[in-house]
XYZ file of C-alpha atoms in Angstrom:
591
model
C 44.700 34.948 65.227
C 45.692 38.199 63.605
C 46.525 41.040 66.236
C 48.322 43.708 64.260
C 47.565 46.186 67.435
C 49.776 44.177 70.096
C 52.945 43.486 67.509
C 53.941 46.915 67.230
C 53.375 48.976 70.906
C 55.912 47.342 74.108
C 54.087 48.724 77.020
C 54.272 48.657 80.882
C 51.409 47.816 82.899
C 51.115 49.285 86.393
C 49.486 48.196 89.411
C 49.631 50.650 92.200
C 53.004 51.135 93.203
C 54.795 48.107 91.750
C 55.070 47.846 87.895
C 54.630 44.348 86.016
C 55.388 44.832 82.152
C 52.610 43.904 78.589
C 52.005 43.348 75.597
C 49.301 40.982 74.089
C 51.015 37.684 72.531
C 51.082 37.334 68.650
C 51.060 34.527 66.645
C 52.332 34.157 63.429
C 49.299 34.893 61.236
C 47.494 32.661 58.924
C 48.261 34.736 55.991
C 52.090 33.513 56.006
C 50.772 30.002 56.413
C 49.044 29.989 53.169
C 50.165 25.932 51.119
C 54.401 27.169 50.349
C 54.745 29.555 47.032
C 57.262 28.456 44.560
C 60.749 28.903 44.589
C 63.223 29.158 41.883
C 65.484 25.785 41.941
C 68.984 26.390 42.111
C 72.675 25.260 43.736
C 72.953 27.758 45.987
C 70.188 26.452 49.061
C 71.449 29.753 50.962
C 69.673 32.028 48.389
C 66.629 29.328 47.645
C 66.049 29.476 51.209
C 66.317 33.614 51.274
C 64.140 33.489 48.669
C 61.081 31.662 50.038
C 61.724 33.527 53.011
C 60.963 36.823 51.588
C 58.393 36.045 49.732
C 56.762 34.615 53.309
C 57.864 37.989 54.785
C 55.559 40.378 52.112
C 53.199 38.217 51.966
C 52.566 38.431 55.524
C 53.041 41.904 55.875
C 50.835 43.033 53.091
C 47.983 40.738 54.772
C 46.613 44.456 56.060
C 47.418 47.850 55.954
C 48.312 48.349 59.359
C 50.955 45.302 59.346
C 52.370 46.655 55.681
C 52.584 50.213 56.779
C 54.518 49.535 60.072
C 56.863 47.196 59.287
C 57.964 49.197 56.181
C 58.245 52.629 55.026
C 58.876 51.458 51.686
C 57.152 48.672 50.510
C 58.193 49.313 46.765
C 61.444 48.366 47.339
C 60.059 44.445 48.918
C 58.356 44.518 45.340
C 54.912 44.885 47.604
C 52.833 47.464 45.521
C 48.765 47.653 45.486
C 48.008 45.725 48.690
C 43.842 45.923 49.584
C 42.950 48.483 52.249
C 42.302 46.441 55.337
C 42.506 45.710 59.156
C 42.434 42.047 58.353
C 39.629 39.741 59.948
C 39.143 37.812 63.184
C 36.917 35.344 60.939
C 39.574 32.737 60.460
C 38.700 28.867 60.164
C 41.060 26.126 62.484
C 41.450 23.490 59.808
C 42.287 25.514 57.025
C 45.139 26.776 59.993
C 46.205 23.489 60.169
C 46.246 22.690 56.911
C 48.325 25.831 56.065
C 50.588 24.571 59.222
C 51.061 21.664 57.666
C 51.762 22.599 54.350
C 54.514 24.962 55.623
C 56.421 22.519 57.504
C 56.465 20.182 54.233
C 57.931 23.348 52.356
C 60.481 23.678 54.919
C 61.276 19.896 54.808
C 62.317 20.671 51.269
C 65.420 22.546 52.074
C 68.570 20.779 53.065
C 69.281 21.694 56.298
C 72.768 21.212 56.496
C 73.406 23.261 53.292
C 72.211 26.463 54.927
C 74.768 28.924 57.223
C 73.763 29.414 60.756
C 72.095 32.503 60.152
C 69.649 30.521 57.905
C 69.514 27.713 60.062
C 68.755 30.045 62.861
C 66.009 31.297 60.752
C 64.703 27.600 59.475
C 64.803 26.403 62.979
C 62.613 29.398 64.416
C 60.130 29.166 61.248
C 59.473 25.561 62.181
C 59.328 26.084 65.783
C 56.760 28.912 65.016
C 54.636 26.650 62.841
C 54.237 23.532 65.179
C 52.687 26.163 67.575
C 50.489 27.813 65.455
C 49.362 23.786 64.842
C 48.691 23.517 68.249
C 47.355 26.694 68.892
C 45.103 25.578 66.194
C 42.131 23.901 68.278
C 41.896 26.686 70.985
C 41.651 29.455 68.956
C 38.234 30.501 70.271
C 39.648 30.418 73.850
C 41.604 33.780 72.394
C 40.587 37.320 73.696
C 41.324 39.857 71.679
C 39.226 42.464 74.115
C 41.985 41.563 76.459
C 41.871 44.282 80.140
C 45.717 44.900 79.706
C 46.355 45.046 75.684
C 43.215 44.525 74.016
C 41.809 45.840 70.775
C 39.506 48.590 72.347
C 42.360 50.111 73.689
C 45.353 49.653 71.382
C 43.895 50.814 68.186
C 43.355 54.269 68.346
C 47.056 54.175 69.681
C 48.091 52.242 66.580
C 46.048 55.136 64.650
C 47.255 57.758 65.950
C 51.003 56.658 65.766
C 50.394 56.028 61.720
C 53.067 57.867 60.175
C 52.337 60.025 56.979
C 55.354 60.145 54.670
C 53.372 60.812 51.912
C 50.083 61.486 50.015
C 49.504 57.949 49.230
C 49.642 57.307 52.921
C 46.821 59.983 53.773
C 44.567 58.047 51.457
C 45.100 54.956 52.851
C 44.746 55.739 56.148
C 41.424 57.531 55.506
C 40.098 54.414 53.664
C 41.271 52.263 56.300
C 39.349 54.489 58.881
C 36.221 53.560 56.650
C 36.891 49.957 56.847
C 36.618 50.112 60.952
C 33.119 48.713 60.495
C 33.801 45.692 59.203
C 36.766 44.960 61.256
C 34.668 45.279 64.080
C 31.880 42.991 63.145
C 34.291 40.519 62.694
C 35.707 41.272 66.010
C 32.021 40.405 67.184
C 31.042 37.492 65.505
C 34.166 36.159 67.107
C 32.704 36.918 70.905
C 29.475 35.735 69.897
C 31.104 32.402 68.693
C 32.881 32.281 72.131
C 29.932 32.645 73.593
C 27.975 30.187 72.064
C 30.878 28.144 73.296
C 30.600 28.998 76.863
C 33.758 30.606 76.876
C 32.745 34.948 76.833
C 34.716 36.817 79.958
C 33.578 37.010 82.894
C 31.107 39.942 83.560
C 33.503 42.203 85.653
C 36.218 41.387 82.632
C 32.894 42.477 80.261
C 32.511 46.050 82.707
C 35.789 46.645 81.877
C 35.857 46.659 78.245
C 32.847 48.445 78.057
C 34.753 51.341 80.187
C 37.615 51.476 78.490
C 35.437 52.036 74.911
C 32.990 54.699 76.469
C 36.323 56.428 78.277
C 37.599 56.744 74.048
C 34.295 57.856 73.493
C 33.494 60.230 76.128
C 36.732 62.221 74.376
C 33.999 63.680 71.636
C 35.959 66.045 69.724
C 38.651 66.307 72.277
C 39.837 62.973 70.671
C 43.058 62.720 69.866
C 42.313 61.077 66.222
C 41.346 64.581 65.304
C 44.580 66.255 66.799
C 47.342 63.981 65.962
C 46.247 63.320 62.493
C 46.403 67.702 61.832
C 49.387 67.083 63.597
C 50.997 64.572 60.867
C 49.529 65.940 57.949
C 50.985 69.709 58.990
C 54.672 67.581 58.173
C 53.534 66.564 54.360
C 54.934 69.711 52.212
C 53.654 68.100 48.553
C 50.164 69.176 49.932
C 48.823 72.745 49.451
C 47.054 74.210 52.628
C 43.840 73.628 51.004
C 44.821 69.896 50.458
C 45.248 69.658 53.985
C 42.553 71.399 55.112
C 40.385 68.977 52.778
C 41.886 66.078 54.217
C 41.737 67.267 58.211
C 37.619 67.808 57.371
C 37.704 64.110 55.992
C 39.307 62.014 58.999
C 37.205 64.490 60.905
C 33.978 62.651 59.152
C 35.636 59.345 59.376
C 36.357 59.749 63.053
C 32.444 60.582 63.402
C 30.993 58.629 61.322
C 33.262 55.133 60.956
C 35.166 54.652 64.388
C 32.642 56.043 66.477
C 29.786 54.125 65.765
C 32.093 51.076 65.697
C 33.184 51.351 69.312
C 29.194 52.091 70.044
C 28.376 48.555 68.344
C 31.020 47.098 70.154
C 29.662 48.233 74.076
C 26.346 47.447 72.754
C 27.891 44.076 71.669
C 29.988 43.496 74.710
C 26.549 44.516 76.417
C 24.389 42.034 75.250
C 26.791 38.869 75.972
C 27.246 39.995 79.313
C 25.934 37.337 81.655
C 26.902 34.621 78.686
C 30.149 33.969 80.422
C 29.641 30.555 82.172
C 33.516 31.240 84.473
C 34.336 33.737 86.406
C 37.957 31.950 87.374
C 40.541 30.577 86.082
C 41.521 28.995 82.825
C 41.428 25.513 84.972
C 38.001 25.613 84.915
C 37.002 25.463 81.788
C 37.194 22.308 79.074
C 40.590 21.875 78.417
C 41.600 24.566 79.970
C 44.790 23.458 81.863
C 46.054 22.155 78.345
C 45.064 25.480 76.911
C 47.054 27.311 79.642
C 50.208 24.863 79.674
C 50.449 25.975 75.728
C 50.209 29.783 76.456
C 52.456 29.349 79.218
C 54.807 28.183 76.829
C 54.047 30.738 73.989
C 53.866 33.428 76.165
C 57.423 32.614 77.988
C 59.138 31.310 75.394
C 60.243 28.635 77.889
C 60.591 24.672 77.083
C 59.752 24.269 80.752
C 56.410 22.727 82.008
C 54.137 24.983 84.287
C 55.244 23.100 87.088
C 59.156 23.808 86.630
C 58.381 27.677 86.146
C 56.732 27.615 89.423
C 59.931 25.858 90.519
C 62.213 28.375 88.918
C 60.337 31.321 90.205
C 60.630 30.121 93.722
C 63.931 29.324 93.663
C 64.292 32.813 92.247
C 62.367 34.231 94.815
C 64.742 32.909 97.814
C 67.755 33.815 95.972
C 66.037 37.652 96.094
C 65.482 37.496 99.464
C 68.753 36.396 100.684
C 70.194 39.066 98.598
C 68.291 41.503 100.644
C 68.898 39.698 103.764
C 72.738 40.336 103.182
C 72.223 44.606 102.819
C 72.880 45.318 106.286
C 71.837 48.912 108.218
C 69.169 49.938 105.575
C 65.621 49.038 105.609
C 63.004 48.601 102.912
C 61.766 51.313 103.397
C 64.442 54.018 103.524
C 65.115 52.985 100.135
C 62.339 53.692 99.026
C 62.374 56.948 100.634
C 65.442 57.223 98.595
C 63.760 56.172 95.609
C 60.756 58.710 95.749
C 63.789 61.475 95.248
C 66.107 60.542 93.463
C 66.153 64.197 91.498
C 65.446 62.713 87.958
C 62.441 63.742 86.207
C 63.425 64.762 83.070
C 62.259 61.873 80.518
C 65.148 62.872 77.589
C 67.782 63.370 80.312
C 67.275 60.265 82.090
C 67.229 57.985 78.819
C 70.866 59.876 77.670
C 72.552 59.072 81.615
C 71.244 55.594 80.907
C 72.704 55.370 77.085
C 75.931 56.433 78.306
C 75.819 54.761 81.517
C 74.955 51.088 79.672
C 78.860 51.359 77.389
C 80.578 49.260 79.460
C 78.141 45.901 79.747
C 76.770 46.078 76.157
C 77.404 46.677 73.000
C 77.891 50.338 71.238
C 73.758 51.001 70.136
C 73.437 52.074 66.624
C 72.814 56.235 66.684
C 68.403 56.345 66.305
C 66.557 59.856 66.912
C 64.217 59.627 69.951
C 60.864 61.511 70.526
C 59.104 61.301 74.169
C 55.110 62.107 73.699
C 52.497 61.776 76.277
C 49.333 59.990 76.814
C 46.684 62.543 76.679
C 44.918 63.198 79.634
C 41.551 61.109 78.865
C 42.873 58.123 78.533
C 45.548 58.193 81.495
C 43.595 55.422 83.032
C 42.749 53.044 80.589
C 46.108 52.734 79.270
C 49.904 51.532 80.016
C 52.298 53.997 82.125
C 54.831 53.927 79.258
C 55.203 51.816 75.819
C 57.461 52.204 72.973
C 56.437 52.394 69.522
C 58.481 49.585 67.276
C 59.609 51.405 64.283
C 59.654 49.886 60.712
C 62.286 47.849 59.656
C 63.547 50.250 56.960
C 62.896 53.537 59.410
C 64.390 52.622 62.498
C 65.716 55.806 63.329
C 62.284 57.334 63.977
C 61.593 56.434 67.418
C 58.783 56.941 69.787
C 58.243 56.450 73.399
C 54.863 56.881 75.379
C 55.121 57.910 79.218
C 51.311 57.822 80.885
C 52.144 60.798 83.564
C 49.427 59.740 85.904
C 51.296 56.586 86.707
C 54.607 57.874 87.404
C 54.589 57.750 91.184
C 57.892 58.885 91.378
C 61.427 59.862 89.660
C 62.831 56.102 90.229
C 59.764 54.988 88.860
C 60.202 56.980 85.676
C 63.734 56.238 85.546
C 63.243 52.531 85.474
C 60.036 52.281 83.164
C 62.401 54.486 80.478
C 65.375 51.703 80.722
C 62.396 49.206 80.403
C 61.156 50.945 76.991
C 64.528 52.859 75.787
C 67.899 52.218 77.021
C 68.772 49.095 77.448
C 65.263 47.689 76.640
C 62.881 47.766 73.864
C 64.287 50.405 71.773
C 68.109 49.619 72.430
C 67.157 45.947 71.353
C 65.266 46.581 68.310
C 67.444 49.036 66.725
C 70.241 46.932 67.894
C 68.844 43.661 66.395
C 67.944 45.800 63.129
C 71.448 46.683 62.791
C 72.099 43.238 62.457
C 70.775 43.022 59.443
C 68.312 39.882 60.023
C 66.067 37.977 57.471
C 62.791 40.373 57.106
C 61.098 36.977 58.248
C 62.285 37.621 61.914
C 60.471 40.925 62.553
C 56.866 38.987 62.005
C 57.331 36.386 64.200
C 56.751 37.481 67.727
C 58.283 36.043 70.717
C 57.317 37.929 73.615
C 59.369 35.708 76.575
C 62.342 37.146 74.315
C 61.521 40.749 73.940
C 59.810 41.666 77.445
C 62.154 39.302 79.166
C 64.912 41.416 78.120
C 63.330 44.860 78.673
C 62.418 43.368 82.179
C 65.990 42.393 82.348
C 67.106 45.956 81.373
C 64.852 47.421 83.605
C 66.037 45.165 86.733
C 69.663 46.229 85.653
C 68.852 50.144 85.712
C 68.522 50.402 89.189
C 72.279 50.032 89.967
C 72.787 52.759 87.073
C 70.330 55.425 89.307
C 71.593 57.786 92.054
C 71.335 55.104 94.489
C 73.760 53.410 96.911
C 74.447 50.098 95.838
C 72.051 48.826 98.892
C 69.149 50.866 98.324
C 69.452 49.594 94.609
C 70.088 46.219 95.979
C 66.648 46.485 98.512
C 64.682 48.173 95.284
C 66.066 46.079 92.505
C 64.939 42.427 94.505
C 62.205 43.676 96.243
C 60.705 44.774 92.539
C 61.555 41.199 91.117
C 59.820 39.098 93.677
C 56.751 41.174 93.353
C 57.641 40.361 89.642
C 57.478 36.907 90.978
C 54.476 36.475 92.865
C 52.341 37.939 90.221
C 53.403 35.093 87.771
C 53.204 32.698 90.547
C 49.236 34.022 91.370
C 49.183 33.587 87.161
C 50.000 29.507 87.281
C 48.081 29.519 90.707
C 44.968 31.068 89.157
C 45.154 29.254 85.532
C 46.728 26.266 86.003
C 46.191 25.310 89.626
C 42.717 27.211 89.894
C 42.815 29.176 92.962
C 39.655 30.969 93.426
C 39.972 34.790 95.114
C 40.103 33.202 98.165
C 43.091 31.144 97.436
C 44.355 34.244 95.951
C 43.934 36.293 98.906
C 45.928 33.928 101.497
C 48.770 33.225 98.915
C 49.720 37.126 98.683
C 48.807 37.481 102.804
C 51.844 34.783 103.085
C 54.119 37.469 101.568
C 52.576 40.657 103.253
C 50.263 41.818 101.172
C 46.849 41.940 102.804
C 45.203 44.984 101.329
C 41.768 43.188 99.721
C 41.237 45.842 97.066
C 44.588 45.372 95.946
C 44.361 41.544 95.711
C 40.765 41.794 93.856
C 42.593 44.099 91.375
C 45.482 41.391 90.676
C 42.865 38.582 90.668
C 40.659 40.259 88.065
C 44.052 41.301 86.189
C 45.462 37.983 85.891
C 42.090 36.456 84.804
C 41.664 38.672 81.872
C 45.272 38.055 80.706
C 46.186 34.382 81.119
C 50.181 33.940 80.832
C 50.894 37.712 80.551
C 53.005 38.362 83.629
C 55.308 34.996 82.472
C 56.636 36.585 79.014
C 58.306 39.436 81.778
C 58.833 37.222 84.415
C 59.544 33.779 83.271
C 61.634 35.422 80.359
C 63.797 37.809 82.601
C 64.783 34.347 85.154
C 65.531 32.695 81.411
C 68.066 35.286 80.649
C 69.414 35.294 84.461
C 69.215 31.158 83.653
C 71.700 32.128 80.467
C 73.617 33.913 81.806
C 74.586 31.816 84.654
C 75.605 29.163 82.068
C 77.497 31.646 79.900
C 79.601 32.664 83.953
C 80.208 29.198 84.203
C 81.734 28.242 80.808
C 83.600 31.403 80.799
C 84.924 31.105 84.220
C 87.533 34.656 84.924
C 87.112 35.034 80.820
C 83.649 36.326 81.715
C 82.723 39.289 79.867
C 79.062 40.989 80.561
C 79.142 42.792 76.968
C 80.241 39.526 75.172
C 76.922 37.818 76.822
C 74.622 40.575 75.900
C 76.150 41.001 72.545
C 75.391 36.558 71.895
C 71.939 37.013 73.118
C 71.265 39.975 71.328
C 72.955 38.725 67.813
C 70.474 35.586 68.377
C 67.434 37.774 68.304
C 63.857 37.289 69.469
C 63.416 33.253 69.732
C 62.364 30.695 72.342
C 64.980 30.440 74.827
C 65.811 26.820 73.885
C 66.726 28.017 70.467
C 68.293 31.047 72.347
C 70.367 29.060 74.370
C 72.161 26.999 71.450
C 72.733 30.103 68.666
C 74.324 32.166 71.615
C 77.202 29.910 71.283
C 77.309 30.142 67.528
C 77.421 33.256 67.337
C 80.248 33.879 69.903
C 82.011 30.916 68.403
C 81.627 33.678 64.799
């Protein structure tokens, strides 16, 4: 299902004082699937295959407005040039998914394989990994939310919108049209719940309060909204407009604001109103038709993990003990004079705290390409409703324009700041992407989304920060494992809830075995988890995958071990599943 909203923001999520990382799961949309477009025939498969691949890449991107305009600055120069003014559609049909599946993996099938380099195989081998998921994905498409509580539509657009960049004229326009096509975009958005709920399978009424909060919060804003200030903001930058071009153009997406997005989030609570009460579960994926199979699948989209449900509860137990004895071996500090430690730590400066961690990450990875940086805030009104921090992927041809998001009201302290900004900068999502970019990878790459990969690795980076603060190495020690099993039992409760279908009960006695007993804190992760199936494993299950790699990489290195020449594998790989992961690290060491 096309999500443009979730492929292009890498956000946090907190939960009182512990942090668990997300970002809504994307699958490659049914635009690139359309039956394979012709190639030119020739000796060189190398360029054949580049070929097809880039036509694949614009025609996916230029599938809507919001896709095209943040994946490239340019799209001239991809030969992309009078693309329709759209948000795309949730009205897509299963079999003609299939179909396009299935025509794309007979394209594929028409390249030799062994006549491509590794980079292209890399490439070949991801495409038609991507594809036999979107074929299964194919029959439980209606079991999708895309009014998800942690990423969801109602909350991540008027992010997306407010983050559109305005290089030019021609990008005013379109972004004022596109505010006009909100209307539609949103009726397809509820035809889509109404099918679900003819189905049986609408959220859960609490999920449904939610939602309906979170679009009356953006509401509430009036003409505080920050649609009206960031776009005078942008538009202030364009210097081919006169001041009475601008002025013309503020009073438009004023109007548009009013009378387009408005009265599309109304329809949408009034929507979201009257299917309340159609939801026939109010627990876990396990109870519905299907639903463990359903969950197995997004266990294994959402991690990126070849391993069944069963061996990722395995693996985050095992992790779990090997956390604990770690602790167990800090002797003479307790758990909680680190965090004592923690809550001042005498870093609060967002733009100082990302440059100690850029120079402090030079001897484990490799030299990150030089980017510009900008730290903004989440304004005020909608501190609640959304993530403490996410980062703002840049487009492929612009990736030194960066932007980072830090929600204030969440920050419960300077170690908490400090870690959320390795999580989203340095070494996480922005130290990745621009990293990867510099790489200089097939355009293909940056439209697949594998979030086990991405959020794995900023959890990763974020784990790893904590021996970079102004701690002693046991406070970071107590900190750094005590964050990572509460990592672990939320994606534990996930599987328990989903797959094994504990009810809040279950829930309840599963987090009292650990010491958490506090019941409005265990109603909050219940309700959490149910409205996000498989979100906490991309963070969790990823991060143990890359600890999992790692230990293999230590093993066949032996004393040759190097930390940078790990990261630097990994990171040449690029976002894939980890089984794909695992065998191109190699290659590209071996390079």
């Amino acid at each position: 299902m096309p999500s443009f909203v979730s492929r292009y923001i890498k956000s946090i999520q907190s939960y009182r004082t512990h942090r668990i990382c997300s970002i809504a799961a994307l699958s490659i949309a049914a635009g690139l699937l359309a039956a394979g477009c012709a190639v030119e025939t020739g000796t060189d498969e190398n360029a054949r295959f580049e070929q097809y691949t880039r036509e694949l890449f614009c025609r996916e991107t230029a599938s809507n407005t919001v896709s095209l305009h943040y994946t490239l600055k340019e799209p001239e120069k991809y030969g992309i040039t009078e693309t329709p003014v759209t948000f795309g559609s949730f009205d897509i049909d299963a079999e003609a998914v299939k179909a396009s599946s299935e025509n794309m993996q007979q394209a594929l099938r028409g390249f030799n394989y062994d006549g491509l380099d590794t980079q292209n195989k890399l490439t070949y081998d991801i495409l038609n990994y991507q594809l036999k998921m979107m074929e299964k994905s194919a029959d439980y498409m209606v079991y999708e939310e895309p009014l998800g509580l942690v990423s969801g539509v109602q909350t991540q657009l008027p992010v997306v919108l407010s983050e559109y960049q305005f290089y030019d004229r021609q990008d005013v326009e379109d972004y004022l049209a596109l505010l006009e096509t909100t209307g539609d975009y949103f009726d397809s958005l509820i035809r889509f719940e109404n099918k679900k709920a003819r189905e049986g399978l609408f959220m859960a009424d609490y999920a449904a309060d939610t939602v309906i909060d979170q679009c009356r919060a953006f509401l509430d804003m009036g003409d505080g909204n920050y649609l009206y200030s960031t776009f005078v903001d942008r538009i202030e930058k364009i210097n081919e407009l006169t001041d009475k071009e601008k002025s013309d153009y503020i009073q438009e997406n004023a109007l548009a604001v009013r009378d387009c997005i408005f009265p599309a989030y109304e329809k949408l609570v009034s929507a979201v109103e009257d299917l309340k009460g159609s939801g026939k579960n109010e627990k876990g994926l396990a109870y519905l038709p299907e639903g463990k199979e359903y969950y197995e699948l997004l266990a294994e989209q959402s991690s990126g993990s070849d391993r069944s449900v069963e061996e990722m509860e395995d693996l985050a137990r095992r992790q779990i003990t090997d956390d604990i004895e770690a602790m167990e071996q800090v002797l003479g500090i307790t758990a909680g004079e680190a965090e004592e430690a923690a809550a001042s730590i005498g870093q609060d400066d967002a733009e100082l705290i990302l440059a100690h961690l850029k120079q402090g990450i030079r001897n484990a990875f490799p030299e990150p390409p030089e980017t510009a940086l900008e730290v903004k805030y989440v304004p005020e009104e909608m501190e609640e409703h959304l993530s403490p921090a996410f980062y703002m992927i840049p487009a492929i041809d612009n990736t030194h324009e960066n932007v980072i998001y830090i929600n204030q009201a969440h920050m419960g302290n300077d170690l908490t700041l400090f870690t959320t900004l390795a999580h989203e900068g340095y070494p996480g999502h922005l130290y990745q992407t621009v990293y990867y970019e510099s790489t200089d990878p097939d355009p293909i790459r940056n439209v697949l989304d594998f979030g086990g990969y991405v959020e794995g690795w900023a959890t990763y980076a974020e784990m790893g920060s904590y021996y970079l603060a102004p701690l002693s190495k046991e406070q970071a020690v107590i900190l750094q494992k005590n964050s990572s099993v509460i990592l672990a039992l939320y994606a534990l409760a996930d599987m328990g809830i989903h797959y094994e279908g504990w009810d809040r009960m279950d829930t309840v006695a599963f987090f009292a075995n650990y010491g958490i007993t506090d019941a409005e804190t265990v109603e909050e992760i219940y309700e959490l988890i149910i409205g996000s199936p498989a979100n906490y494993l991309k963070y969790y299950i990823g991060y143990v995958e890359f600890l999992e790699l790692k230990k293999e990489w230590m093993n066949e290195k032996g004393n040759d071990f190097s930390q940078k020449e790990f990261h630097e594998a990994v990171l040449d790989v690029g976002p894939a599943p980890f089984e794909i992961v695992e065998e191109y690290m190699w290659k590209m060491d071996a390079e």
